[in-house]
Tab-separated table of C-alpha atoms in Angstrom:
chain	number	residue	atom	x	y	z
A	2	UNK	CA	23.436	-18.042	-3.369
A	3	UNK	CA	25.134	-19.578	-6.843
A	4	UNK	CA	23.945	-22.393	-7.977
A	5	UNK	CA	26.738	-24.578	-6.613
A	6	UNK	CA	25.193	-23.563	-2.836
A	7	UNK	CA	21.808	-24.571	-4.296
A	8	UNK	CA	22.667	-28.365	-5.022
A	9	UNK	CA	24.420	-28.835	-1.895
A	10	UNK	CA	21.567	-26.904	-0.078
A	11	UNK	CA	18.723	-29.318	-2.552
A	12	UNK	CA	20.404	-32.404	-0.651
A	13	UNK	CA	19.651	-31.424	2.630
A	14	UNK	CA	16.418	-33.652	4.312
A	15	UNK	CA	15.054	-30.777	6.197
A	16	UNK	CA	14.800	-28.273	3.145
A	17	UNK	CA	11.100	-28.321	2.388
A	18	UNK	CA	9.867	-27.905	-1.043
A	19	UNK	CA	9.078	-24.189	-0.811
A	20	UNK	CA	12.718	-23.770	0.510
A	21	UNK	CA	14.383	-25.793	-2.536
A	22	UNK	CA	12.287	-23.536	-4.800
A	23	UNK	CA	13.552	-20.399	-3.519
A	24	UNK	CA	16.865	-22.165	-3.594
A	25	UNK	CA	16.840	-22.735	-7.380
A	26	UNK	CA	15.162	-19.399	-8.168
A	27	UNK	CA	18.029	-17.728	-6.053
A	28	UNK	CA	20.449	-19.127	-7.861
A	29	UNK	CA	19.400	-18.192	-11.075
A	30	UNK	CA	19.015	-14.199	-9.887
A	31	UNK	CA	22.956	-14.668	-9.090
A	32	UNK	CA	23.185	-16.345	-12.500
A	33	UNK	CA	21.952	-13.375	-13.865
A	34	UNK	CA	24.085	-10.732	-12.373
A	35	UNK	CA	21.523	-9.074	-10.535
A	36	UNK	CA	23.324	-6.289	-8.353
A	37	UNK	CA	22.054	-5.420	-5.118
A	38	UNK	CA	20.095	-1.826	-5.463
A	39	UNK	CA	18.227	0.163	-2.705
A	40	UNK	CA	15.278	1.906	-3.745
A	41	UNK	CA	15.556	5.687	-4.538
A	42	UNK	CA	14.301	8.467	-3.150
A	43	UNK	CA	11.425	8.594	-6.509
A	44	UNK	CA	11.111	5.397	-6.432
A	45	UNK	CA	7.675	3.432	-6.357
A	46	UNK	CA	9.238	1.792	-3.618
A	47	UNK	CA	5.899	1.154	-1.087
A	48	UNK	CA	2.177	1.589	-0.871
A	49	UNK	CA	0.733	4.604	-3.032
A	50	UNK	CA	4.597	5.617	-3.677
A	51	UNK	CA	7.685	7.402	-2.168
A	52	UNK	CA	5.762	9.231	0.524
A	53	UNK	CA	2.262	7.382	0.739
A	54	UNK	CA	0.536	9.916	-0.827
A	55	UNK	CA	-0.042	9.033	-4.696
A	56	UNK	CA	2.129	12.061	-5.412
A	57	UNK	CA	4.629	11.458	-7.780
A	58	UNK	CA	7.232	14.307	-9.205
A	59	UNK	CA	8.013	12.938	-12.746
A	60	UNK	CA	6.243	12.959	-16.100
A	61	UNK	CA	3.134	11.291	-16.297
A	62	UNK	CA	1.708	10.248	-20.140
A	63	UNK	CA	0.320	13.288	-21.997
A	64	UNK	CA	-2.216	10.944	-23.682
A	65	UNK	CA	-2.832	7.177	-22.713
A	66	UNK	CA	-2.357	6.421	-26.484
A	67	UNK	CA	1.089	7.074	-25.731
A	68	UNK	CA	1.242	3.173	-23.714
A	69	UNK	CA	2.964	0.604	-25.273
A	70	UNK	CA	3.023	-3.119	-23.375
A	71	UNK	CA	6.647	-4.039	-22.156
A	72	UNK	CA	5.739	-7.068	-21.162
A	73	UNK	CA	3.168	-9.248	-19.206
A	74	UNK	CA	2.957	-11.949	-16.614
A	75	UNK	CA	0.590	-14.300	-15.702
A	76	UNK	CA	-0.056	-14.454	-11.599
A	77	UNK	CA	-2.454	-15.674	-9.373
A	78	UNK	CA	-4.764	-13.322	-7.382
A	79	UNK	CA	-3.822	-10.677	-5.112
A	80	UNK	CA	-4.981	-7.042	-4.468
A	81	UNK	CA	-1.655	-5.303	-3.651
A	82	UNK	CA	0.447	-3.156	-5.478
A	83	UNK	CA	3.518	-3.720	-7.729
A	84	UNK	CA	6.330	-1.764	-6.407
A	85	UNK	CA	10.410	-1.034	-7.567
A	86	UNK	CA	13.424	0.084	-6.580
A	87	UNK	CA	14.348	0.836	-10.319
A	88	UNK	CA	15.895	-2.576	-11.431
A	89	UNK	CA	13.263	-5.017	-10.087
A	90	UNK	CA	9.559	-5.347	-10.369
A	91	UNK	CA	8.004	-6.944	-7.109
A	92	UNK	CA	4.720	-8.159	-6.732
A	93	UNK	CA	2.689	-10.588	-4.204
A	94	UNK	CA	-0.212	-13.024	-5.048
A	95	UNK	CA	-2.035	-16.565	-3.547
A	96	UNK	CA	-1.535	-20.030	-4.994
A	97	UNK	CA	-3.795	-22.636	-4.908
A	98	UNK	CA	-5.585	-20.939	-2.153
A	99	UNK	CA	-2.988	-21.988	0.307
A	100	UNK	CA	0.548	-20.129	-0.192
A	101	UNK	CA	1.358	-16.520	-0.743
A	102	UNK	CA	4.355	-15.566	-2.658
A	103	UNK	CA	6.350	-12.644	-3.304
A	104	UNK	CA	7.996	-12.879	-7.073
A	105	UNK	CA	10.954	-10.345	-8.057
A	106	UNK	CA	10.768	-9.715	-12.283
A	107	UNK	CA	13.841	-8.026	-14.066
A	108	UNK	CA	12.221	-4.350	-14.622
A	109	UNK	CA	13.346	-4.420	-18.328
A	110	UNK	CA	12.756	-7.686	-19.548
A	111	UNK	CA	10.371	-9.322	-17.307
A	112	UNK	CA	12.363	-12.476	-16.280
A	113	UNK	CA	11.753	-13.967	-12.865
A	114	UNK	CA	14.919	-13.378	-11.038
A	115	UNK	CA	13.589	-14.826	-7.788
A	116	UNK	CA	10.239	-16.563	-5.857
A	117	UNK	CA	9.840	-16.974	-2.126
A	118	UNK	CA	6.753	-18.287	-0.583
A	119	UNK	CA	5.076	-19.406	2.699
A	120	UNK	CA	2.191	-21.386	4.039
A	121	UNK	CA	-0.472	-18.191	4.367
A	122	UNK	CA	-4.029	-18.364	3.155
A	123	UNK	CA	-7.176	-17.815	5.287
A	124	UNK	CA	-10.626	-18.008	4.236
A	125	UNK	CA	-12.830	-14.346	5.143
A	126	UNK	CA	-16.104	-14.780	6.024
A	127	UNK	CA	-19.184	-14.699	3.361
A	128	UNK	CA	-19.886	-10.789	4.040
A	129	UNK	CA	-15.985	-10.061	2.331
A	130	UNK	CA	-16.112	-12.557	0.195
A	131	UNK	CA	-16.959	-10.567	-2.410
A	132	UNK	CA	-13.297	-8.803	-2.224
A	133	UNK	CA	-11.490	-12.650	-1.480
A	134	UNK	CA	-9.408	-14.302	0.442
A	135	UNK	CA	-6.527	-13.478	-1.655
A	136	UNK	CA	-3.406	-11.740	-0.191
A	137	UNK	CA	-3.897	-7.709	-0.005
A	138	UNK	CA	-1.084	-5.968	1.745
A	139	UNK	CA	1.255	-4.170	-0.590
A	140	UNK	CA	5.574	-4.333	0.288
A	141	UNK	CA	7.485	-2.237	1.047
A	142	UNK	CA	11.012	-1.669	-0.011
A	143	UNK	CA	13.895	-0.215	2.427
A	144	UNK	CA	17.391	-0.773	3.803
A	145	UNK	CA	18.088	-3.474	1.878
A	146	UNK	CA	14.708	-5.854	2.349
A	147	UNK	CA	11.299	-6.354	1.249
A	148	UNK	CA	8.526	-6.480	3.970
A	149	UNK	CA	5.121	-7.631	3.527
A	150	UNK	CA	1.976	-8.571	5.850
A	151	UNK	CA	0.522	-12.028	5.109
A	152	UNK	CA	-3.428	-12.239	5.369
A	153	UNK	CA	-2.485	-14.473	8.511
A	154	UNK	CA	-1.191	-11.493	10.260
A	155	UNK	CA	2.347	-12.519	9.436
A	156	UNK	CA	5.263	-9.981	9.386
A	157	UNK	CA	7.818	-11.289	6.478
A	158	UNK	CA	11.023	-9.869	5.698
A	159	UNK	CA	13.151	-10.961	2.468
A	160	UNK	CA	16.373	-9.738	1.015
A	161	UNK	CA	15.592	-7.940	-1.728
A	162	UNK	CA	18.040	-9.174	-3.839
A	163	UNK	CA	18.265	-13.007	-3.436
A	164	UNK	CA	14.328	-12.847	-1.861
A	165	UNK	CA	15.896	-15.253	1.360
A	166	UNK	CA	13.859	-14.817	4.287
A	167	UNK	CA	15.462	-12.414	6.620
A	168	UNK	CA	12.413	-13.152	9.478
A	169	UNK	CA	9.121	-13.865	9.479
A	170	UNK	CA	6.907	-12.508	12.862
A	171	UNK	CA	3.340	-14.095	13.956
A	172	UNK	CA	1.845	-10.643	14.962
A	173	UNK	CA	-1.141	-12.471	16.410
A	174	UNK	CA	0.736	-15.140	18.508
A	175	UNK	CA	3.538	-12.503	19.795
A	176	UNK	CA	0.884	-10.373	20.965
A	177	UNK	CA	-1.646	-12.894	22.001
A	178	UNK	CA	-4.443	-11.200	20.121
A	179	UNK	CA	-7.340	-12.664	17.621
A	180	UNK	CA	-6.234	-13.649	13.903
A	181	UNK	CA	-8.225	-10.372	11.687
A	182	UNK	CA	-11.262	-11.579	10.156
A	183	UNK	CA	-10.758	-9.403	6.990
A	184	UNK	CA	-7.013	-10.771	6.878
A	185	UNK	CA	-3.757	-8.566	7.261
A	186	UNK	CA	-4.251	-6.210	4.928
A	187	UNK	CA	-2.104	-3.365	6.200
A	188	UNK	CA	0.811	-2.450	3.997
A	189	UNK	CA	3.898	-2.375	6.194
A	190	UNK	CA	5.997	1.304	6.229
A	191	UNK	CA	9.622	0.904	6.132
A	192	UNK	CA	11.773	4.089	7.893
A	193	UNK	CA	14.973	4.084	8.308
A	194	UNK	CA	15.959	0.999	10.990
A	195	UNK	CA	11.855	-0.009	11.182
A	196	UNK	CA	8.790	-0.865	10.287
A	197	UNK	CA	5.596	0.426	11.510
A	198	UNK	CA	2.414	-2.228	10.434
A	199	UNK	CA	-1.094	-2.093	11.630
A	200	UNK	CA	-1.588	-6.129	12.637
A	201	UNK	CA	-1.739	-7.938	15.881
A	202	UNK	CA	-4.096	-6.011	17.712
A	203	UNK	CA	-2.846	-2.651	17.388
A	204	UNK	CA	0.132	-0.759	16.022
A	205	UNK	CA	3.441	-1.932	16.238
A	206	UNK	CA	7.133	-0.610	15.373
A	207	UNK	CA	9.315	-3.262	14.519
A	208	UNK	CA	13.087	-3.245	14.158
A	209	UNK	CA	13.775	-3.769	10.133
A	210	UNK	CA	17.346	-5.825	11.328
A	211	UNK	CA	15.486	-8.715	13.437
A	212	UNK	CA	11.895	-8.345	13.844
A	213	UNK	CA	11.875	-7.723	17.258
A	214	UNK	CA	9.232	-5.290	18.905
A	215	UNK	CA	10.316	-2.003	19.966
A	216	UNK	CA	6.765	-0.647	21.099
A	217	UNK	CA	3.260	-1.632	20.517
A	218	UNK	CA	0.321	1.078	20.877
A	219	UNK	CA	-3.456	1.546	20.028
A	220	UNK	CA	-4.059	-2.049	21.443
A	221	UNK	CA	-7.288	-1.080	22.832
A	222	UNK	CA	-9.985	-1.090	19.825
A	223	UNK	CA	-12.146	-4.473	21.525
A	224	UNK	CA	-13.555	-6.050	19.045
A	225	UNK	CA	-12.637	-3.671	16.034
A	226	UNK	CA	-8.829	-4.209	16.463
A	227	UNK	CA	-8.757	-4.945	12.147
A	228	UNK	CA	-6.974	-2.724	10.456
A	229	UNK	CA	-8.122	-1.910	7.437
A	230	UNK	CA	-6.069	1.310	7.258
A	231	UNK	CA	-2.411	2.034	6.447
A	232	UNK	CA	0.238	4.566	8.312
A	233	UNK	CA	1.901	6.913	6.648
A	234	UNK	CA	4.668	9.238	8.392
A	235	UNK	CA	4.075	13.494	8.200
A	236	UNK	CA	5.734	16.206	9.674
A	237	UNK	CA	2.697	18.163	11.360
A	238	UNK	CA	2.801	21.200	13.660
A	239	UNK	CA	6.447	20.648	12.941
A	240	UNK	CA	7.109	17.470	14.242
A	241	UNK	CA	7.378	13.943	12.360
A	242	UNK	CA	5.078	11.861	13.106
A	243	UNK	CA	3.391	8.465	12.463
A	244	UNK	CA	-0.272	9.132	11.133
A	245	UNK	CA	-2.826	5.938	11.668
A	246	UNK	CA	-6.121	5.696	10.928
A	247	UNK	CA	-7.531	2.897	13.284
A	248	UNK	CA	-11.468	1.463	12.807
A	249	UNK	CA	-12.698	4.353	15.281
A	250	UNK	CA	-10.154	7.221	15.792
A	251	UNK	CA	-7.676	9.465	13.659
A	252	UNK	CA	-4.209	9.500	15.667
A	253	UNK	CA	-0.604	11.141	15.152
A	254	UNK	CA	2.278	8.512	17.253
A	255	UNK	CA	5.461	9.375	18.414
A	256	UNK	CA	7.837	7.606	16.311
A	257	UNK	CA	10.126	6.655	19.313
A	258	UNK	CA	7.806	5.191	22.135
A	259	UNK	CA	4.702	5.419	20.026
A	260	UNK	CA	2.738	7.173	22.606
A	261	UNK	CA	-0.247	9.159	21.340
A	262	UNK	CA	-0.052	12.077	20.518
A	263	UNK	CA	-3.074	13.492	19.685
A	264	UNK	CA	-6.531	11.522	18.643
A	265	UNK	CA	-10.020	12.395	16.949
A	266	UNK	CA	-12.853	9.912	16.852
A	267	UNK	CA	-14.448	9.241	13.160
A	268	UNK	CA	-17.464	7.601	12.993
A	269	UNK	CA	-18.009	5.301	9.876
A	270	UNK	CA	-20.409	2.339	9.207
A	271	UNK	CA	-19.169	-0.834	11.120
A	272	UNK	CA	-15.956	0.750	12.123
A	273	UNK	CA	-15.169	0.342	8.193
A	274	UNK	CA	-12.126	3.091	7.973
A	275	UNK	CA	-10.485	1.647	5.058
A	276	UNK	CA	-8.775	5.078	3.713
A	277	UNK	CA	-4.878	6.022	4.177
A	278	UNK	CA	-4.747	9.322	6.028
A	279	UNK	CA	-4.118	12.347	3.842
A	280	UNK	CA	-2.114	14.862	5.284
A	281	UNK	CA	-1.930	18.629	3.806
A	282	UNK	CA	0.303	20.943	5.699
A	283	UNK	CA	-1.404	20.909	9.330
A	284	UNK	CA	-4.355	19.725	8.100
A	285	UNK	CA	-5.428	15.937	8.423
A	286	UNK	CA	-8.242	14.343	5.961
A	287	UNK	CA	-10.672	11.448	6.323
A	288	UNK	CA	-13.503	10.360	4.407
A	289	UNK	CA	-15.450	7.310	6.204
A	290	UNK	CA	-17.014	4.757	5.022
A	291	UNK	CA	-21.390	5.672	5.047
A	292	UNK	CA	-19.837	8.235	7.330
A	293	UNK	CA	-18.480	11.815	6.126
A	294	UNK	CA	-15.976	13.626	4.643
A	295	UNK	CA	-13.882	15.626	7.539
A	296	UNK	CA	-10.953	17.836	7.581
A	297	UNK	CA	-9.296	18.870	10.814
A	298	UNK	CA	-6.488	21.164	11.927
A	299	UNK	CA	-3.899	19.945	14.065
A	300	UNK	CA	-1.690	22.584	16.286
A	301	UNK	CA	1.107	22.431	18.939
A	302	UNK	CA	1.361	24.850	21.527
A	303	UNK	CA	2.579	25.246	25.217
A	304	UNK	CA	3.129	21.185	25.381
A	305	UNK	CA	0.028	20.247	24.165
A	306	UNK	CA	-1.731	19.458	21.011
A	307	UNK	CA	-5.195	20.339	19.989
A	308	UNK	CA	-7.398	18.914	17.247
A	309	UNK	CA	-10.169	20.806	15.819
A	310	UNK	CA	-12.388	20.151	12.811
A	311	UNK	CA	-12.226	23.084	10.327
A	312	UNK	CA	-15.186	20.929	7.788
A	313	UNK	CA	-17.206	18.084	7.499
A	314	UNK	CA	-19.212	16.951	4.421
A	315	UNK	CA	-21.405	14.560	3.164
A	316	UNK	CA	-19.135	12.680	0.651
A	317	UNK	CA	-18.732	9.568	1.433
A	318	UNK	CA	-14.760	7.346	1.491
A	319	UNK	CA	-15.224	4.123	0.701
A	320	UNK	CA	-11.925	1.694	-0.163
A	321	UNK	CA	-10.067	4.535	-2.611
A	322	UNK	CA	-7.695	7.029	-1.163
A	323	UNK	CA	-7.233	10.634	-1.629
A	324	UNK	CA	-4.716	12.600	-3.830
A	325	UNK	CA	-4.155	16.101	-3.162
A	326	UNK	CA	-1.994	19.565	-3.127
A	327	UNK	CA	-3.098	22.674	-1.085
A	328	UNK	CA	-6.127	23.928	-2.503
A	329	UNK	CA	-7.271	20.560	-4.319
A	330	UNK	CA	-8.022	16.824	-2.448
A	331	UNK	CA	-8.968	14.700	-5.600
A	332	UNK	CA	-11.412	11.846	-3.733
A	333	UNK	CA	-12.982	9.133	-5.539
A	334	UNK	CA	-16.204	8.590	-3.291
A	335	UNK	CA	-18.559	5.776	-2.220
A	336	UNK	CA	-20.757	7.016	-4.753
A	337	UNK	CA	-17.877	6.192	-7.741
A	338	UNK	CA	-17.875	9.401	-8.343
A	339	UNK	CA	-14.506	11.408	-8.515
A	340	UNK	CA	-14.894	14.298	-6.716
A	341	UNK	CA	-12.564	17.771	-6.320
A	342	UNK	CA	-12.837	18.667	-2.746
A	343	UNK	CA	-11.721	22.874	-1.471
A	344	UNK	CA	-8.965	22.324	1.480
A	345	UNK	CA	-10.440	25.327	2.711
A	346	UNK	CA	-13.798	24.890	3.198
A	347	UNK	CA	-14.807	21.070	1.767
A	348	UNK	CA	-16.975	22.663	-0.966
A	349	UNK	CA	-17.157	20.095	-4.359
A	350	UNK	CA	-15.733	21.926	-7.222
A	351	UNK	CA	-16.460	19.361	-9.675
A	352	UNK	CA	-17.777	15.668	-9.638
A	353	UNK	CA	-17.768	13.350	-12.367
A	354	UNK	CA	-19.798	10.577	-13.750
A	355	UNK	CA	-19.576	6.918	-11.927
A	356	UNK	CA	-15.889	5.615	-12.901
A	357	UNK	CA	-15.681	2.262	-11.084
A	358	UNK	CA	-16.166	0.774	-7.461
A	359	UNK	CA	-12.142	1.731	-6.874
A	360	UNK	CA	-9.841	3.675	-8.191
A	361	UNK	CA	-6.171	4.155	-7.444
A	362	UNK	CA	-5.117	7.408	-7.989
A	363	UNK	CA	-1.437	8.938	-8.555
A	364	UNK	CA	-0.853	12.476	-9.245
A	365	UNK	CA	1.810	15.066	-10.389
A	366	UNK	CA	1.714	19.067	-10.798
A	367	UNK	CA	-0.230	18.637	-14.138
A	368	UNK	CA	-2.653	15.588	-13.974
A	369	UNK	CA	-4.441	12.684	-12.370
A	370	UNK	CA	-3.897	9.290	-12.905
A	371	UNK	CA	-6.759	6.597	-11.915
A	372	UNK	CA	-7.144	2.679	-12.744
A	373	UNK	CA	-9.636	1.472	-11.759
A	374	UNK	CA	-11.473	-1.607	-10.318
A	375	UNK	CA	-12.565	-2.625	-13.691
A	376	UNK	CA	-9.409	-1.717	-15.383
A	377	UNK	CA	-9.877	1.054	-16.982
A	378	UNK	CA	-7.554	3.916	-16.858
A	379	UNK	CA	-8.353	7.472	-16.535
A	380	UNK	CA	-6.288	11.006	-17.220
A	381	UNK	CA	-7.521	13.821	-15.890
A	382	UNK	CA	-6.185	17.137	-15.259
A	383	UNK	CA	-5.231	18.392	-11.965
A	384	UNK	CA	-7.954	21.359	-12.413
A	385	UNK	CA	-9.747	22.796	-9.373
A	386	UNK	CA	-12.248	24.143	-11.198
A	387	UNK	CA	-12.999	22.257	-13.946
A	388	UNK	CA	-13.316	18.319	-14.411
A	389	UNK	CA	-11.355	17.734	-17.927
A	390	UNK	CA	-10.986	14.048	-18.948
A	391	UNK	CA	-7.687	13.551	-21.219
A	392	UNK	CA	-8.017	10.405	-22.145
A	393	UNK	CA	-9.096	6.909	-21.052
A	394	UNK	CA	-7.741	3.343	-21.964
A	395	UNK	CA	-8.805	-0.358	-21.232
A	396	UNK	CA	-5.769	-1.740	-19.591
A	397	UNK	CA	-6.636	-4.836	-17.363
A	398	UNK	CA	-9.357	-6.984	-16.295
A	399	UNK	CA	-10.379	-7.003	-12.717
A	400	UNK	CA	-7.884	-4.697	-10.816
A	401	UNK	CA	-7.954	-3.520	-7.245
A	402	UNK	CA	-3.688	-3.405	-6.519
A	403	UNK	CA	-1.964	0.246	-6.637
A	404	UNK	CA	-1.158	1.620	-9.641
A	405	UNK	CA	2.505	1.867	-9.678
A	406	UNK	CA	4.839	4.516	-11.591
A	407	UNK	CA	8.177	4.729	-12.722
A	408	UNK	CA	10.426	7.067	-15.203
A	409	UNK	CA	8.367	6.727	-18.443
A	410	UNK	CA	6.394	3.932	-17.314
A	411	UNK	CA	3.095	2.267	-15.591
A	412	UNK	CA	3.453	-0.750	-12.948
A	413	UNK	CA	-0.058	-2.434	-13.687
A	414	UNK	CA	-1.309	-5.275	-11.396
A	415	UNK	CA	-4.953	-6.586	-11.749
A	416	UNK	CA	-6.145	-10.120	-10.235
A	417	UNK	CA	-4.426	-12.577	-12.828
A	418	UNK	CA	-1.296	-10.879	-14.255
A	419	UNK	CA	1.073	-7.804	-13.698
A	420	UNK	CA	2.057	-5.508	-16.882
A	421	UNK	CA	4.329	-2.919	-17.663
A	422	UNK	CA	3.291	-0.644	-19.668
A	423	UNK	CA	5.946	2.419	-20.934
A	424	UNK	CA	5.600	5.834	-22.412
């Protein structure tokens, strides 16, 4: 949209005020020859990174000393994670307790290249207050668009690019089901043509081009039909799958017709599974909330699929989730305690002091990489055996949004600003 289209457009009655904003902002991304780029295959491009899993295959800093500020931006509150597609900086957050906005930055210079915003604030109730009302599901970035859940249980699709809204779906008035009372706070997966998002009462895939449904499943949780989880998509048993963690039960989904494939019930306090499955080979891990630590094996044979636990534990998941290879999964527990977990048989190898009530954690071959709630970072070595702190480094205030990564650099967002640090 040039900024010709935007005056025209800025006399129109009908445009509201939100719509003449993203107008003008729109404008000025074409002003600044902003090309259109999909995210990368490396690129920090969704929740907890290119596959969902923290992992990352680049360089991560040798020392946090190495950090030096790029820039900074101040933003209002929001718990979900900056991501990229290499040439833009994305990020969500509330304003004035009534609107949630998605902002686009230039990656290298920090200039806001576009805003687009929509009527989308709830209040939770006093028991969650403590986390806010603020908005909490991170985007995701694919074919072309940005998608991210609103705390109203709203489905919203912008061009990446100019940020115009593509769609926007009400999950809970399409479905007919109950706004959440914790807020949408699923972070939508983008594959290929659609989007999978945990919201309107169960699981749904949607169709990335228009919104529309193509199937809706796990729509029978009663009164726990929150989700507090994310999906992430694994090949297990040899087949690709859609992996959901709903308030009572572990499941793997066909991606075409979402039937169920296979389910495992996992019992945590109040229904409160918060973590993002973590999947290792054939293996599946949860840890639940006042609940346990469980690890179970999941086979296909002869047309049928069989679940069976190979561990349980008494560490307790609370909000952070899992990083891991094939003999290590990295948890940082209820207790704030990070904690080196044996695939094989759930015995602790190490645990460390307390380290905050979250951390997000992102990994390569060589180390671990935590912020945490109270934003401090922490490197660690990816060591089964031994727990060996690098380095630490005070790097935000309050801050419960994903750490993101890029080539020689560190997406920061805490609860009033986002910063990018490089290395």
């Amino acid at each position: 949209m040039s900024n010709a289209s935007y005056k025209t457009l800025s006399a129109l009655p009908w445009l509201t005020v939100h719509a003449v904003r993203f107008c003008q902002l729109a404008g000025l991304a074409l002003a600044m020859t902003v090309s259109s780029v999909e995210a990368g295959e490396g690129d920090w491009d969704q929740w907890r990174g290119p596959q969902r899993d923290g992992a990352w295959q680049g360089n991560l800093p040798e020392t946090l000393d190495e950090l030096a500020l790029a820039w900074e931006k101040s933003l209002g509150p929001s718990y979900s994670g900056p991501v990229t597609n290499g040439q833009a900086v994305f990020t969500t957050e509330t304003v004035d307790e009534s609107l949630e906005r998605v902002t686009a930055f230039n990656m290298e210079t920090g200039a806001v290249l576009w805003e687009s915003e929509w009527d989308g604030a709830i209040v939770v109730p006093p028991y969650a207050a403590e986390n806010g009302s603020c908005i909490k599901s991170t985007p995701a970035l694919g074919s072309g668009s940005l998608v991210v859940l609103g705390m109203r249980d709203e489905l919203v699709c912008l061009d990446q690019t100019s940020g115009e809204q593509r769609w926007k779906v009400d999950l809970a008035d399409r479905f007919a089901a109950r706004r959440q009372t914790f807020g949408g706070v699923c972070s939508p997966l983008i594959d290929g043509d659609a989007v999978y998002v945990m919201g309107g009462g169960g699981t749904v895939k949607l169709a990335i081009d228009d919104g529309s449904t193509v199937w809706r499943t796990l729509a029978d949780e009663g009164e726990d039909d929150d989700a507090l989880s994310s999906p992430i998509i694994a090949s297990i048993a040899g087949i690709r799958q859609l992996v959901v963690q709903t308030r009572t039960r572990l499941c793997g989904v066909e991606l075409e017709k979402g039937s169920v494939l296979w389910q495992v019930p996992i019992q945590a306090y109040r229904n409160m599974n918060i973590l993002t499955p973590t999947v290792i080979g054939d293996r599946v891990f949860m840890a639940a909330h006042t609940g346990r630590s469980q690890c179970f094996a999941v086979t296909f044979a002869e047309g049928s699929w069989t679940v069976e636990e190979v561990w349980n534990q008494k560490t307790q998941g609370y909000m952070s989730s899992p990083v891991a290879d094939a003999q290590t999964i990295y948890l940082h527990s209820k207790a704030e305690r990070l904690t080196a977990l044996d695939v094989e048989t759930g015995a602790i190898r190490w645990t460390s002091k307390p380290v905050g009530k979250y951390q997000s954690l992102v990994r390569n071959r060589h180390a671990i990489l935590g912020l945490s709630s109270r934003g401090e970072l922490l490197l660690v070595k990816a060591d089964p055996q031994n727990l060996v702190i690098q380095s630490t480094r005070q790097v935000a205030d309050d801050s419960w949004g994903y750490l993101g990564v890029f080539d020689g650099g560190l997406l920061v967002r805490d609860l009033t600003s986002l910063k990018v640090f490089r290395y």
